[in-house]
Amino acid sequence: MRVITKLLSLLFISCLTLTIVSAQTTSFRARLSEVPVTPQTYKTITGVGEVFVTLNGSTASVTGTFEGMSSAASAVHIHNAPKAMNGPPIGALEATSLPAGSISGELELTAEQVEALRNEELYIVIHTENNPGGELRGWLFARD
Amino acid sequence: MNNLSIRSFTKFFLAPAIIAAFLSSCSDESTDGAVGTDTGPNTYTVAQADAGAEAFAANCATCHGNDLSGSPLGPMLAGADFMSRWGTQTAGALIANVKTNMPPGGNENLTDTDYQNIVAHILASNGMIKGATELTGSSNIIIAAYVTEQAPAPAQRRRSQFEAAGTSGLVIPGTVENFVPVTDAFLRDPDAADWPMIRRDYYAHSYSPLDQINTENVADLKLEWVWSMKSGSSEPAPLVYNGVIYLINPNNIIQALDAKSGELIWEHHSGPINQRNMRNIAIYNDKIIQATTDSRLVALDARTGEKVWETVVADASKGFSFSSGPIIADGKIIQGQGGCARYIPENCYLTAHDANTGARLWQFNPIAQVEDPGGDTWGGLDDIYRAGGETWITGSYDPDLNLTYWGTAQQKPWSTVSRHLTIEDVGLYTNSTVALDVETGEMKWHFQHVPAEALDIDEVFERVLVNRGDKKLVLSIGKHGILWKNDRVTGEFLGFKETVFQNVFTNIDPDTGLVTYRDDIINAQLDQWIPACPSSTGGKDWHSMTYHEPSGTIIAPLSQTCLENAAREVALEPGSGGMASSRRFFEMPGSDGNMGKLGAYNVDTLEEVWSFEQRASYHTGTVSTGGNLVFAGDLDRYFRAHDVTNGEVLWETRLGTSVQGHPIVFAVDGKQYIGVTAALGGSSPRTVPRVIAPEIKHPDNGNALYVFSLPN
């Protein structure tokens, strides 16, 4: 009996996933906040930002803003890893080379990357002059 | 007392030290004739201590104070308290301990030499006599043996100021009129007007049946009075009994206040003065039972504040400390133990004592020893290297079953690799619920929620006892933010609910509750950064949750942050041990920057009924009332009343500093009051918001008790 319930609920969950995918969410958002900080580093890793992604087929159009960073943005990348984990970059975006400014760009995503986006497994990193390893970061979530 | 014993110890050891100094100066002279330079015992050099002072200022002073006098972020590193904890250890052991554990954020830029210099500075500031050679990691001098009393260092001056103000017993005498002794029957079923223990009742419901203040009129709540409290680290749970508030202050100071007027009745100082935090005290018969931060139990006359008896539970010089007080069950004081991370032969007992005399009745060791049942779950480590299992949060009690329920903390050090174990070495009976027979201390059952915990995410917090029909349940939430439901007669697992995002486990078996760790956590190596959600602040921490019986909901103060943890190396040798991780913190993905969350869960279905999220983290326990209200306070100084059915904010006010502690609900002469403390200090729950949300500002003083009521 228990097994059957489990099977049913599994089926149900996979149906749900299917519906979500077929609903074809096209709009995503990330809040950008500081990469991991300690009492020793939190005053030199600062700022906040917001990024929006619109998916048109496999083309991701990205816009965003940021402010309050310790130094000028030097690069912005999209990375691939599950929430809170660290993963490799899969693409680059344009950004104002100032501590506050905007982000823009267009990326062609592979089918796998589109899947990753929908699974909340893509995140944005802003690298800065003072923090070349990254200063702000945020995962992309579907906007409802 | 401690002071005295250290002094006689000093005299005893100083003689050989001086002889050694004398001998070494002789030999110096005979080799190169340099008289008066570089002579002295084998302690540290002035140049070394000076270099250490600089490194200390840069790396340690933010928490321990420039002059070592401590702050709400870290304890004092000078004076009697420090000497009582470290005086009998070697300087080498202190160096190793500091290197393994400090600073908590990480130590990538600090070399061995830096650590030796810093410790030289600490010891110099504590009055250790300077010597001919530099202090090194292999130094085996006993610290107290070289500490004289005439050191002029600033910390020394501060220390005598603190101590002069210090441990002098009944500082302000007075009498509680018409005192009625507290009986077992009363504690089983307290008067609605009273809040006679932490979380109010044996079941740990943090619920008051009072309903004069309710959803209709709470908007009119006004401040009745404020009482400023002593400064220092503070997470207080005041008691209210028969119109009197018994208030635990930092530095082991207890005050009795008239609950209606806020007038002081008596004040007692049990010492030590050390900026450390004590959450709660207990009342029984005609006594206030106090656990001190240096692991003593003290009984005060609840009427007069005079000391009745005192007993040492564990040796503070071995690192043992209390941060929570006892629960009194069936005439017994049941007291948990903290500070059990050092590799020492002494055990970390939860103990039971006669409430009239303090005499020890039984003890329970949460760490299975080699010979014990479960002793084979520690990877063959010798007993001395089995550390952790602290019972640092007060347990609960079922008088019908005569069982007391406690959470145990995780193994120490924090990471598996630091403790020379693997994820298979589950370490019974850590990170478990244990149900103990109050009569004998015998363990009736245990349930290990998170075996072999690896990231300082322990499961120690309050066990809430709930009856639903004929089901007797125990519910708890640990730092993983998982709400666990067990049968409290048998321990059987009945279900779980993830209250915040967690990524430590890839699976939690819905039938058994067995957790499966992520692979990289299983395989974590020394100095490798491992990300995890929640952080060591926990999905939930010491701030207790309330059970609102009328609606069958638990409302929990939750927190949404994550960490990266890197294990540090710990030597497998006596005197070593510690926590041994570097940590850094970040916002929880998907929280949209909201650290604070109040979550309401139906105890039957475990479904989330409502949640309320905000940027500021919560720093009080939640309490609920018969007026269908939930109260909670936060880092941003707000104290709010929510509707228990939907979380809607019905009233709010803003206090002097961060709202922290355990709110209380009580009545005097038929009028209802709500009390709450503003307070500072604490470890991860404070450190993490401070670095993640530095824009939330609050004064760094302002410990106080605020009492609210409706206008007449």
PDB file of C-alpha atoms in Angstrom, chain A residues 2 6 29 31-40 42 83-86 137 139 141, chain B residues 105 503 511 518 520 531 533 564 583-587 589-590 592-593 615 690-691 694:
ATOM      1  CA  ARG A   2       2.764   2.335   1.103  1.00  0.00           C
ATOM      2  CA  LYS A   6       4.870   6.449  -3.074  1.00  0.00           C
ATOM      3  CA  ARG A  29      15.409  37.181 -11.430  1.00  0.00           C
ATOM      4  CA  ARG A  31      19.158  39.177  -6.085  1.00  0.00           C
ATOM      5  CA  LEU A  32      22.895  39.880  -5.988  1.00  0.00           C
ATOM      6  CA  SER A  33      24.538  39.946  -2.569  1.00  0.00           C
ATOM      7  CA  GLU A  34      28.019  39.496  -1.114  1.00  0.00           C
ATOM      8  CA  VAL A  35      30.040  36.355  -1.745  1.00  0.00           C
ATOM      9  CA  PRO A  36      30.894  34.537   1.526  1.00  0.00           C
ATOM     10  CA  VAL A  37      32.274  36.985   4.127  1.00  0.00           C
ATOM     11  CA  THR A  38      33.932  36.835   7.540  1.00  0.00           C
ATOM     12  CA  PRO A  39      34.281  39.410  10.327  1.00  0.00           C
ATOM     13  CA  GLN A  40      37.660  40.210   8.757  1.00  0.00           C
ATOM     14  CA  TYR A  42      32.833  41.994   5.288  1.00  0.00           C
ATOM     15  CA  LYS A  83      22.036  26.836  -5.135  1.00  0.00           C
ATOM     16  CA  ALA A  84      24.797  27.820  -2.678  1.00  0.00           C
ATOM     17  CA  MET A  85      27.399  25.644  -4.451  1.00  0.00           C
ATOM     18  CA  ASN A  86      30.342  26.820  -6.542  1.00  0.00           C
ATOM     19  CA  ARG A 137      26.626  36.845  -6.487  1.00  0.00           C
ATOM     20  CA  TRP A 139      21.121  32.590  -8.188  1.00  0.00           C
ATOM     21  CA  PHE A 141      14.892  32.034  -9.871  1.00  0.00           C
TER      22      PHE A 141
ATOM     23  CA  GLY B 105      36.362  33.460  10.547  1.00  0.00           C
ATOM     24  CA  ASN B 503      21.429  21.312   1.062  1.00  0.00           C
ATOM     25  CA  ASP B 511       9.944   6.334   6.933  1.00  0.00           C
ATOM     26  CA  ARG B 518      26.079  15.263   0.071  1.00  0.00           C
ATOM     27  CA  ASP B 520      31.522  16.518  -0.899  1.00  0.00           C
ATOM     28  CA  PRO B 531      29.313  25.274   1.259  1.00  0.00           C
ATOM     29  CA  CYS B 533      22.771  25.791   4.032  1.00  0.00           C
ATOM     30  CA  GLU B 564      31.326  27.788   3.812  1.00  0.00           C
ATOM     31  CA  ARG B 583      33.848  29.795   8.405  1.00  0.00           C
ATOM     32  CA  ARG B 584      32.493  32.426   6.061  1.00  0.00           C
ATOM     33  CA  PHE B 585      28.862  33.335   5.575  1.00  0.00           C
ATOM     34  CA  PHE B 586      26.419  34.380   2.851  1.00  0.00           C
ATOM     35  CA  GLU B 587      22.739  35.000   2.191  1.00  0.00           C
ATOM     36  CA  PRO B 589      19.768  31.705  -2.095  1.00  0.00           C
ATOM     37  CA  GLY B 590      16.047  32.143  -2.636  1.00  0.00           C
ATOM     38  CA  ASP B 592      15.748  37.355  -1.247  1.00  0.00           C
ATOM     39  CA  GLY B 593      17.980  38.576   1.569  1.00  0.00           C
ATOM     40  CA  ARG B 615      15.495  41.197   6.373  1.00  0.00           C
ATOM     41  CA  ARG B 690      26.630  41.311  11.532  1.00  0.00           C
ATOM     42  CA  VAL B 691      28.695  40.395   8.479  1.00  0.00           C
ATOM     43  CA  PRO B 694      25.879  45.315   8.312  1.00  0.00           C
TER      44      PRO B 694
END
